[in-house]
Short mmCIF file of C-alpha atoms in Angstrom, two decimals:
data_model
loop_
_atom_site.label_atom_id
_atom_site.label_comp_id
_atom_site.label_asym_id
_atom_site.label_seq_id
_atom_site.Cartn_x
_atom_site.Cartn_y
_atom_site.Cartn_z
CA MET A 1 66.53 -221.38 89.76
CA ALA A 2 68.05 -222.93 92.80
CA PRO A 3 65.80 -225.83 94.76
CA ARG A 4 63.98 -224.33 97.07
CA ARG A 5 65.05 -224.45 100.58
CA PRO A 6 63.65 -227.97 102.74
CA ARG A 7 60.26 -226.85 104.52
CA GLY A 8 60.59 -226.90 108.55
CA ILE A 9 60.41 -230.47 110.12
CA PRO A 10 58.21 -232.98 107.70
CA PRO A 11 55.39 -234.93 108.69
CA PRO A 12 56.49 -238.38 109.14
CA GLN A 13 54.33 -240.07 107.04
CA CYS A 14 53.81 -243.76 108.75
CA GLY A 15 51.11 -245.12 109.75
CA LYS A 16 51.26 -246.85 113.21
CA PRO A 17 53.03 -245.55 116.63
CA VAL A 18 56.14 -247.79 116.52
CA ARG A 19 57.57 -246.53 112.56
CA LEU A 20 56.60 -242.78 114.27
CA LEU A 21 59.21 -243.51 116.59
CA LYS A 22 61.48 -244.52 113.80
CA GLN A 23 61.06 -242.22 111.53
CA VAL A 24 60.78 -239.54 114.06
CA SER A 25 64.72 -240.70 114.99
CA GLU A 26 64.80 -240.78 111.37
CA LEU A 27 64.67 -236.75 110.96
CA ALA A 28 66.11 -236.05 114.02
CA ARG A 29 69.34 -238.14 112.45
CA GLU A 30 68.73 -235.99 108.81
CA ALA A 31 68.03 -232.36 110.73
CA GLY A 32 70.97 -230.05 108.59
CA ASP A 33 73.61 -228.48 111.62
CA GLU A 34 72.55 -225.25 109.43
CA ARG A 35 69.27 -225.56 111.38
CA ASN A 36 68.44 -223.23 114.85
CA ARG A 37 67.58 -226.08 116.69
CA TYR A 38 66.88 -224.22 119.05
CA ALA A 39 64.38 -221.98 117.26
CA ASP A 40 62.48 -225.52 117.51
CA PHE A 41 62.71 -226.43 120.48
CA LEU A 42 61.29 -223.55 121.69
CA ARG A 43 58.20 -224.10 118.87
CA ALA A 44 58.22 -226.87 120.53
CA VAL A 45 58.74 -225.85 124.31
CA SER A 46 55.90 -223.43 123.95
CA ILE A 47 53.44 -226.14 122.80
CA VAL A 48 53.68 -227.66 125.29
CA LEU A 49 52.93 -224.84 127.61
CA VAL A 50 49.81 -223.58 125.65
CA VAL A 51 48.16 -227.18 126.16
CA VAL A 52 49.15 -227.28 130.14
CA GLY A 53 48.09 -224.20 130.19
CA HIS A 54 44.51 -224.82 128.98
CA TRP A 55 44.51 -228.01 131.01
CA ILE A 56 44.31 -226.64 133.68
CA VAL A 57 42.71 -224.00 133.63
CA ILE A 58 39.64 -226.39 132.30
CA ASP A 59 37.51 -227.69 135.70
CA LEU A 60 35.03 -229.52 135.20
CA GLU A 61 31.91 -229.47 137.71
CA LEU A 62 30.49 -233.38 137.68
CA ASP A 63 29.00 -232.81 140.40
CA SER A 64 25.51 -231.85 139.27
CA ASP A 65 22.71 -233.83 136.37
CA ILE A 66 25.03 -231.57 133.60
CA PRO A 67 29.04 -231.58 133.60
CA GLU A 68 30.15 -227.93 133.22
CA GLY A 69 33.21 -226.40 131.87
CA ILE A 70 34.38 -223.90 134.76
CA ASN A 71 37.44 -221.19 134.25
CA ALA A 72 39.80 -222.21 137.17
CA LEU A 73 41.20 -217.93 136.24
CA ALA A 74 37.34 -217.35 137.93
CA GLN A 75 38.29 -219.14 140.74
CA SER A 76 41.37 -218.82 142.18
CA SER A 77 43.48 -215.58 141.78
CA TRP A 78 46.50 -217.38 142.92
CA ILE A 79 46.45 -218.78 140.79
CA HIS A 80 47.14 -215.49 137.78
CA TRP A 81 50.56 -214.88 138.51
CA GLY A 82 51.30 -218.50 136.88
CA THR A 83 49.88 -217.30 133.52
CA TRP A 84 53.21 -215.34 133.69
CA ALA A 85 55.15 -218.06 132.55
CA PHE A 86 52.02 -220.76 130.86
CA GLN A 87 51.19 -217.94 128.02
CA VAL A 88 53.84 -217.77 125.97
CA ILE A 89 52.42 -217.46 122.64
CA PRO A 90 54.87 -214.10 123.00
CA LEU A 91 57.77 -217.06 121.93
CA PHE A 92 55.80 -218.56 119.41
CA PHE A 93 54.95 -215.05 117.99
CA LEU A 94 59.40 -214.68 117.86
CA VAL A 95 60.21 -217.89 116.41
CA GLY A 96 57.12 -217.10 113.77
CA GLY A 97 59.36 -214.51 112.84
CA TYR A 98 62.90 -215.60 112.62
CA ALA A 99 61.25 -218.46 110.48
CA ASN A 100 59.49 -215.70 107.86
CA ALA A 101 62.88 -213.57 107.49
CA VAL A 102 64.15 -216.78 107.46
CA SER A 103 61.81 -218.35 104.86
CA TRP A 104 61.35 -214.74 102.96
CA ARG A 105 64.74 -213.62 102.30
CA HIS A 106 65.48 -216.78 101.37
CA HIS A 107 63.11 -216.86 98.30
CA ARG A 108 63.30 -212.76 97.69
CA ASP A 109 67.10 -213.76 96.97
CA GLU A 110 65.41 -216.62 94.58
CA GLY A 111 63.82 -214.01 92.59
CA TYR A 112 60.29 -215.29 93.74
CA THR A 113 57.44 -213.05 94.80
CA TRP A 114 55.42 -211.38 97.87
CA ALA A 115 52.65 -213.12 97.06
CA SER A 116 54.37 -216.33 95.25
CA TRP A 117 55.27 -216.31 98.94
CA LEU A 118 52.51 -215.67 100.57
CA ARG A 119 50.66 -218.68 98.75
CA ARG A 120 53.44 -221.57 99.88
CA ARG A 121 53.57 -219.87 103.21
CA THR A 122 49.64 -219.56 104.20
CA LEU A 123 48.36 -222.74 102.58
CA ARG A 124 51.34 -224.93 105.54
CA LEU A 125 48.48 -222.93 108.15
CA LEU A 126 45.29 -223.11 106.35
CA TRP A 127 44.92 -226.28 105.42
CA PRO A 128 45.55 -227.93 108.71
CA THR A 129 42.96 -225.69 109.80
CA ALA A 130 40.45 -225.96 107.40
CA ILE A 131 40.44 -229.98 107.84
CA PHE A 132 39.58 -228.56 111.88
CA VAL A 133 37.03 -226.37 111.12
CA THR A 134 35.46 -228.26 108.95
CA ALA A 135 35.61 -231.26 111.37
CA GLY A 136 33.21 -228.95 113.82
CA LEU A 137 31.10 -227.68 112.18
CA VAL A 138 29.88 -231.10 110.72
CA PHE A 139 30.04 -232.90 114.31
CA THR A 140 29.04 -229.75 116.65
CA PRO A 141 25.76 -229.41 114.62
CA LEU A 142 25.11 -232.74 114.85
CA ALA A 143 25.91 -233.80 118.45
CA SER A 144 22.59 -231.57 119.11
CA LEU A 145 20.90 -234.03 117.40
CA TRP A 146 22.24 -236.85 119.48
CA ASP A 147 20.64 -234.96 123.16
CA VAL A 148 23.31 -233.13 124.50
CA PRO A 149 22.21 -230.22 126.26
CA VAL A 150 21.93 -227.35 124.79
CA ALA A 151 24.30 -225.10 127.56
CA ILE A 152 27.03 -228.03 127.42
CA LEU A 153 26.66 -228.07 123.50
CA SER A 154 27.37 -224.21 122.80
CA GLU A 155 29.88 -223.62 125.62
CA ALA A 156 32.56 -227.02 124.31
CA ALA A 157 31.48 -225.47 120.42
CA TRP A 158 33.15 -222.28 121.74
CA ALA A 159 35.66 -223.66 124.05
CA ILE A 160 36.94 -225.76 121.18
CA ALA A 161 36.91 -222.60 118.39
CA ILE A 162 38.66 -219.70 120.34
CA ILE A 163 42.09 -221.26 119.26
CA LEU A 164 41.99 -220.45 116.17
CA TRP A 165 42.12 -216.82 117.45
CA PHE A 166 45.62 -217.14 117.26
CA LEU A 167 45.87 -217.91 113.44
CA ALA A 168 43.78 -214.61 112.55
CA VAL A 169 46.11 -212.96 114.06
CA TYR A 170 49.67 -214.58 113.19
CA LEU A 171 48.51 -214.73 109.72
CA ALA A 172 47.61 -210.91 109.46
CA ILE A 173 50.58 -210.44 110.96
CA ALA A 174 52.72 -212.82 109.02
CA VAL A 175 51.56 -212.10 105.21
CA VAL A 176 53.15 -209.16 105.23
CA THR A 177 56.76 -210.34 106.50
CA PRO A 178 57.89 -208.93 103.03
CA LEU A 179 56.71 -205.18 103.97
CA SER A 180 57.79 -205.33 108.13
CA PHE A 181 60.77 -207.17 106.89
CA ARG A 182 61.82 -203.99 104.73
CA ALA A 183 61.39 -202.14 107.91
CA HIS A 184 63.38 -203.86 110.18
CA GLU A 185 66.30 -203.75 107.54
CA ARG A 186 65.81 -200.06 107.67
CA TRP A 187 65.36 -199.23 110.84
CA GLY A 188 66.47 -202.80 112.96
CA ILE A 189 65.99 -202.76 116.95
CA GLY A 190 64.85 -199.41 116.14
CA PHE A 191 61.60 -200.38 114.87
CA VAL A 192 60.77 -202.89 117.44
CA LEU A 193 61.22 -199.37 120.76
CA LEU A 194 59.08 -197.60 118.64
CA LEU A 195 55.80 -200.29 118.60
CA ILE A 196 57.00 -200.66 122.54
CA ALA A 197 56.63 -197.06 122.14
CA LEU A 198 53.06 -196.65 120.19
CA VAL A 199 51.52 -199.54 122.58
CA ALA A 200 51.95 -197.18 125.39
CA GLY A 201 50.15 -194.61 123.13
CA VAL A 202 47.72 -196.49 122.80
CA ASP A 203 47.18 -197.60 125.89
CA ALA A 204 47.78 -194.62 127.46
CA ILE A 205 44.48 -193.17 125.29
CA ARG A 206 42.90 -196.56 126.40
CA PHE A 207 42.61 -195.84 129.58
CA LEU A 208 43.13 -192.24 130.25
CA GLY A 209 41.40 -191.07 126.82
CA GLU A 210 38.79 -193.88 127.49
CA VAL A 211 39.25 -194.87 124.11
CA ASP A 212 38.07 -198.20 124.11
CA LEU A 213 38.05 -199.07 120.09
CA VAL A 214 41.47 -197.78 119.94
CA ALA A 215 42.72 -200.39 121.61
CA TYR A 216 42.83 -202.69 119.20
CA VAL A 217 45.29 -201.06 117.76
CA ASN A 218 47.62 -203.06 119.64
CA TYR A 219 46.18 -206.89 117.90
CA ALA A 220 48.92 -205.04 115.26
CA LEU A 221 51.64 -203.75 117.50
CA VAL A 222 52.10 -205.74 120.14
CA TRP A 223 52.37 -209.14 118.41
CA GLY A 224 53.79 -207.32 114.97
CA ALA A 225 56.80 -206.30 118.04
CA PHE A 226 57.59 -209.57 119.26
CA HIS A 227 56.98 -210.69 115.80
CA GLN A 228 60.17 -208.12 114.60
CA VAL A 229 62.51 -209.56 117.49
CA GLY A 230 62.48 -212.81 115.63
CA TYR A 231 64.04 -210.85 112.56
CA LEU A 232 67.09 -209.71 114.99
CA TRP A 233 67.23 -212.87 115.94
CA ALA A 234 67.05 -214.31 112.42
CA ASP A 235 69.87 -211.53 111.28
CA GLY A 236 72.35 -212.14 114.10
CA GLU A 237 71.38 -208.34 115.57
CA LEU A 238 70.36 -209.70 118.86
CA PRO A 239 71.42 -207.04 122.32
CA SER A 240 74.22 -208.89 124.00
CA LEU A 241 73.83 -211.68 127.76
CA PRO A 242 74.54 -208.53 130.37
CA SER A 243 71.63 -206.96 128.19
CA LEU A 244 69.76 -209.40 127.82
CA ALA A 245 69.54 -210.10 131.23
CA VAL A 246 68.99 -206.01 132.24
CA GLY A 247 66.21 -205.96 130.25
CA VAL A 248 64.63 -209.11 131.39
CA VAL A 249 64.96 -207.43 135.34
CA ILE A 250 63.35 -204.05 133.52
CA SER A 251 60.30 -205.38 131.65
CA LEU A 252 59.68 -207.74 134.72
CA THR A 253 60.32 -204.48 136.83
CA ALA A 254 57.55 -202.52 134.54
CA ALA A 255 55.19 -205.47 134.33
CA PHE A 256 54.52 -205.64 138.13
CA ALA A 257 54.84 -201.86 138.28
CA LEU A 258 51.51 -201.35 136.41
CA VAL A 259 49.39 -204.61 137.68
CA ASN A 260 50.37 -203.21 141.27
CA TRP A 261 49.77 -199.29 140.11
CA GLY A 262 47.80 -199.39 136.79
CA PRO A 263 44.57 -200.25 135.08
CA TYR A 264 45.65 -204.09 134.37
CA PRO A 265 44.79 -207.32 136.11
CA VAL A 266 47.16 -210.13 137.32
CA SER A 267 46.59 -212.66 134.72
CA MET A 268 48.01 -212.48 131.29
CA VAL A 269 45.10 -214.77 130.39
CA SER A 270 41.56 -214.10 129.75
CA VAL A 271 39.13 -214.01 132.42
CA PRO A 272 35.72 -214.20 132.49
CA GLY A 273 33.73 -211.08 133.83
CA ALA A 274 36.95 -209.46 134.53
CA GLU A 275 36.33 -205.66 133.38
CA VAL A 276 39.95 -205.79 131.68
CA GLN A 277 41.96 -208.31 129.87
CA ASN A 278 44.97 -208.46 128.91
CA THR A 279 45.20 -210.32 125.62
CA ALA A 280 41.72 -209.34 124.72
CA PRO A 281 42.82 -206.92 122.68
CA PRO A 282 46.69 -206.92 124.23
CA THR A 283 48.03 -204.54 127.10
CA LEU A 284 51.31 -202.44 127.75
CA ALA A 285 51.58 -204.79 129.88
CA LEU A 286 51.33 -208.07 128.10
CA LEU A 287 53.52 -206.82 126.62
CA MET A 288 56.54 -206.33 129.51
CA VAL A 289 55.72 -209.83 130.32
CA GLY A 290 56.01 -211.29 126.19
CA VAL A 291 59.56 -208.50 126.30
CA ALA A 292 61.23 -210.36 129.60
CA GLN A 293 60.36 -213.91 128.17
CA ILE A 294 61.55 -213.63 125.54
CA GLY A 295 64.90 -212.27 126.53
CA PHE A 296 65.03 -215.00 129.23
CA VAL A 297 64.89 -217.94 126.39
CA LEU A 298 67.20 -216.27 124.59
CA ALA A 299 69.56 -215.20 127.11
CA LEU A 300 69.87 -219.03 127.32
CA ARG A 301 69.67 -220.65 124.51
CA GLN A 302 73.95 -220.82 124.23
CA LEU A 303 73.16 -223.16 127.16
CA VAL A 304 70.52 -225.68 126.21
CA ARG A 305 72.20 -225.66 121.95
CA PRO A 306 74.74 -227.46 122.83
CA ARG A 307 72.33 -230.57 124.26
CA LEU A 308 70.71 -230.67 120.77
CA GLU A 309 73.47 -231.19 119.18
CA GLY A 310 73.60 -234.03 116.86
CA ASP A 311 71.28 -236.87 117.22
CA SER A 312 71.10 -236.64 121.03
CA ASN A 313 67.58 -237.30 123.71
CA LEU A 314 66.54 -233.94 123.52
CA TRP A 315 67.08 -232.98 119.35
CA ARG A 316 64.28 -236.18 119.43
CA ALA A 317 62.26 -234.93 122.09
CA THR A 318 62.05 -231.60 119.86
CA VAL A 319 61.21 -233.07 116.73
CA ALA A 320 59.28 -235.12 118.31
CA GLY A 321 57.41 -232.22 119.35
CA ASN A 322 57.04 -230.57 115.79
CA VAL A 323 56.12 -233.46 113.90
CA ALA A 324 51.61 -232.31 114.37
CA ILE A 325 52.18 -228.92 116.09
CA MET A 326 49.79 -227.01 114.13
CA THR A 327 47.52 -230.52 115.12
CA VAL A 328 48.21 -231.12 118.70
CA PHE A 329 46.82 -227.03 118.85
CA LEU A 330 44.28 -226.79 117.12
CA TRP A 331 42.88 -230.20 118.55
CA HIS A 332 44.43 -230.34 122.12
CA VAL A 333 41.08 -228.67 123.35
CA VAL A 334 39.21 -231.90 122.23
CA PRO A 335 40.15 -234.52 125.21
CA VAL A 336 38.29 -232.16 127.92
CA LEU A 337 35.83 -232.75 126.18
CA VAL A 338 36.36 -236.98 125.91
CA LEU A 339 37.39 -237.15 129.39
CA ALA A 340 34.62 -235.29 130.70
CA TRP A 341 31.80 -237.05 129.06
CA ILE A 342 33.45 -240.24 129.99
CA LEU A 343 34.03 -239.14 133.79
CA SER A 344 30.75 -237.46 134.41
CA THR A 345 29.07 -240.90 132.65
CA LEU A 346 30.97 -243.39 135.30
CA GLY A 347 29.42 -241.15 138.19
CA VAL A 348 33.18 -239.92 139.13
CA SER A 349 33.54 -236.20 140.94
CA LEU A 350 36.90 -233.95 140.75
CA PRO A 351 38.52 -232.37 143.32
CA SER A 352 37.70 -229.01 143.87
CA PRO A 353 37.88 -225.64 144.52
CA PRO A 354 40.29 -224.88 141.75
CA GLY A 355 43.40 -223.29 143.85
CA SER A 356 42.87 -226.01 146.82
CA PHE A 357 45.44 -228.38 147.75
CA SER A 358 43.58 -231.13 146.54
CA TRP A 359 43.29 -229.70 142.38
CA LEU A 360 46.88 -228.82 143.07
CA ALA A 361 47.82 -232.15 143.04
CA PHE A 362 45.15 -234.12 141.05
CA GLN A 363 46.63 -231.70 138.25
CA PRO A 364 49.92 -234.21 137.44
CA ILE A 365 46.99 -236.70 137.17
CA TRP A 366 44.73 -234.44 134.72
CA ILE A 367 47.29 -233.58 132.59
CA LEU A 368 48.74 -237.83 131.96
CA MET A 369 44.76 -238.40 131.47
CA LEU A 370 43.86 -235.74 129.03
CA ALA A 371 47.37 -236.64 127.70
CA VAL A 372 46.47 -239.98 127.03
CA LEU A 373 43.76 -239.18 125.16
CA LEU A 374 45.16 -236.54 122.86
CA ILE A 375 47.80 -239.19 121.09
CA PRO A 376 45.76 -241.17 119.20
CA ILE A 377 44.06 -237.57 118.48
CA VAL A 378 46.55 -236.54 116.81
CA LEU A 379 48.33 -240.38 115.52
CA VAL A 380 44.67 -240.33 112.96
CA VAL A 381 44.28 -236.19 112.27
CA ARG A 382 48.38 -235.93 111.80
CA HIS A 383 47.58 -237.14 108.04
CA GLY A 384 46.28 -233.51 107.20
CA GLU A 385 49.08 -231.90 108.56
CA ARG A 386 50.74 -231.25 104.95
CA PRO A 387 48.49 -230.63 102.39
CA PRO A 388 47.71 -232.25 99.00
CA GLU A 389 50.98 -232.82 96.51
CA LYS A 390 47.73 -231.06 94.28
CA LEU A 391 47.51 -228.01 96.55
CA GLU A 392 51.62 -227.41 97.11
CA LYS A 393 52.26 -228.07 93.03
CA LEU A 394 49.06 -224.80 92.84
CA ALA A 395 50.69 -222.62 95.49
CA SER A 396 54.45 -222.86 94.17
CA ARG A 397 53.28 -221.66 90.59
CA GLU A 398 55.25 -218.38 90.20
CA THR A 399 53.19 -215.83 90.45
CA THR A 400 53.98 -212.06 89.33
CA GLY A 401 52.13 -208.72 89.01
CA TRP A 402 49.89 -206.29 90.75
CA SER A 403 47.26 -208.61 91.09
CA PRO A 404 47.85 -211.80 92.74
CA LEU A 405 49.41 -209.84 95.44
CA ALA A 406 46.41 -208.11 96.01
CA LEU A 407 44.05 -210.94 95.93
CA GLY A 408 45.86 -212.79 97.50
CA LEU A 409 46.07 -210.56 100.88
CA GLY A 410 42.31 -209.86 100.16
CA GLY A 411 42.08 -213.45 100.77
CA VAL A 412 44.01 -214.13 103.20
CA ALA A 413 41.88 -210.56 105.41
CA ILE A 414 38.34 -212.53 104.87
CA ALA A 415 39.57 -215.85 105.67
CA CYS A 416 41.20 -213.94 108.97
CA VAL A 417 37.63 -211.79 109.25
CA GLY A 418 36.05 -215.89 109.01
CA LEU A 419 38.35 -217.20 112.29
CA ALA A 420 38.04 -214.07 114.52
CA ARG A 421 34.04 -215.22 113.57
CA LEU A 422 34.55 -218.66 114.45
CA THR A 423 35.92 -217.11 117.33
CA LEU A 424 33.98 -215.50 118.95
CA ALA A 425 30.60 -217.39 117.66
CA GLY A 426 32.17 -221.26 118.12
CA PHE A 427 31.21 -223.66 115.97
CA TRP A 428 27.28 -223.74 116.52
CA VAL A 429 25.28 -220.28 117.52
CA GLY A 430 22.31 -222.53 119.51
CA GLU A 431 19.54 -224.39 117.65
CA PRO A 432 19.74 -227.10 116.23
CA THR A 433 21.61 -228.08 113.01
CA VAL A 434 22.57 -224.03 112.87
CA ILE A 435 26.57 -223.23 112.31
CA PRO A 436 27.81 -219.78 112.42
CA VAL A 437 27.16 -219.70 108.49
CA TRP A 438 29.76 -216.29 107.90
CA GLY A 439 32.38 -216.92 109.98
CA ALA A 440 32.85 -219.98 107.83
CA LEU A 441 32.06 -219.01 104.48
CA ALA A 442 34.40 -216.38 104.74
CA PHE A 443 37.16 -218.64 106.34
CA PHE A 444 36.79 -220.56 103.51
CA VAL A 445 35.99 -218.62 100.31
CA GLY A 446 39.48 -216.72 102.02
CA GLY A 447 40.98 -219.52 101.62
CA ILE A 448 40.22 -220.38 98.36
CA ILE A 449 40.47 -216.64 97.09
CA VAL A 450 44.52 -217.54 98.39
CA LEU A 451 45.44 -220.82 96.65
CA GLY A 452 43.20 -219.51 93.85
CA THR A 453 46.04 -216.71 92.71
CA GLY A 454 48.04 -220.18 91.96
CA SER A 455 46.19 -220.65 88.46
CA LEU A 456 47.22 -217.06 87.82
CA GLY A 457 50.95 -217.93 87.60
CA LYS A 458 53.33 -220.16 85.80
CA ALA A 459 54.98 -224.26 87.26
CA PRO A 460 58.25 -223.05 88.82
CA ARG A 461 61.26 -224.02 86.98
#
């Protein structure tokens, strides 16, 4: 077999920040021209928007004796329109679909099985997530022994873990890439249009037939549709620039109509207390906003690509944004807790209420403080971005037959259920030293099953 294609942008193996910057520069120079640098750029921009968006909507009430976290979206309705720009999870699925298409086609052409590909792909997500989950399960209960108020600890444990929902959904969609990619090869954009029609049908049954449970099917349909567009991109089957522009206008118009005359809220991020949420489960309105986002960024690719060529500053920034992207995603809420403790200890109050001019003017300072706190966390934790070599070798073993595939898919399903449970419960369930056992157990057991299927195969040639 031919040598495997290098995996994305590897995390730098260095200790000091200065050495880290040097190695990022080296990675930027060494990146081949065959890379789709715009996909890397979108991934980096998306993680920045996700982090900043989360930081903005998290507000702190520090005037009382016990600090309290407040969701700014629940306090100010005009902020809801900003979620149309900051809700960029559709872009993650777009880029994920592109990367999975390229990766699966390469492995398939080289003769690797679905089970072998699944194991390698899954390990890259499960390993840094396992470190994060372990830290949450260990330190959150310990904090309950340090006289941290129960209300604060319970809320913090949930806020840190809530981001795990994305990984559960993404893993579930990514591991069936061989099936969804086959649908793409057969029907192309027609399959995307079918998914959009199904989303509309599901919402019609939900709101007109008052069958709420059917809405959960949209987790697969909405996010799966964005993932399928990534396949179109990978195969060069995207619509022309004028068609993309028309698509953006149509989808935005549809989104405006849905939130103004339909049952959908304006916010594309969940708002506490709202009867209908556009993300939990996802709706047709979110799908339309996501289609507009994707059409917009894909229309810009010819404009941005020249600025990513060679060793440009924009390409270096893109590489820097990708080298520890999982670490940043998983750990970016932790600085909020640290800053809340610091400000509460110092007796500092923050501008309020959310949405006011003083609150808005303070946001750049707020974001800067959190970014400063996030940097040392990333420098320490990023070493867990890449799995140990022994685990990589185990994941790389070639397996054939249906048993490794069935076990691998079953393991992923169990791990996703565990992540979903941790998303809902957080890392602490309200009693000292008590953790959400079943969620944690399902995640780790599922991951072990997936990785363990490598023992059924042989070392790669």
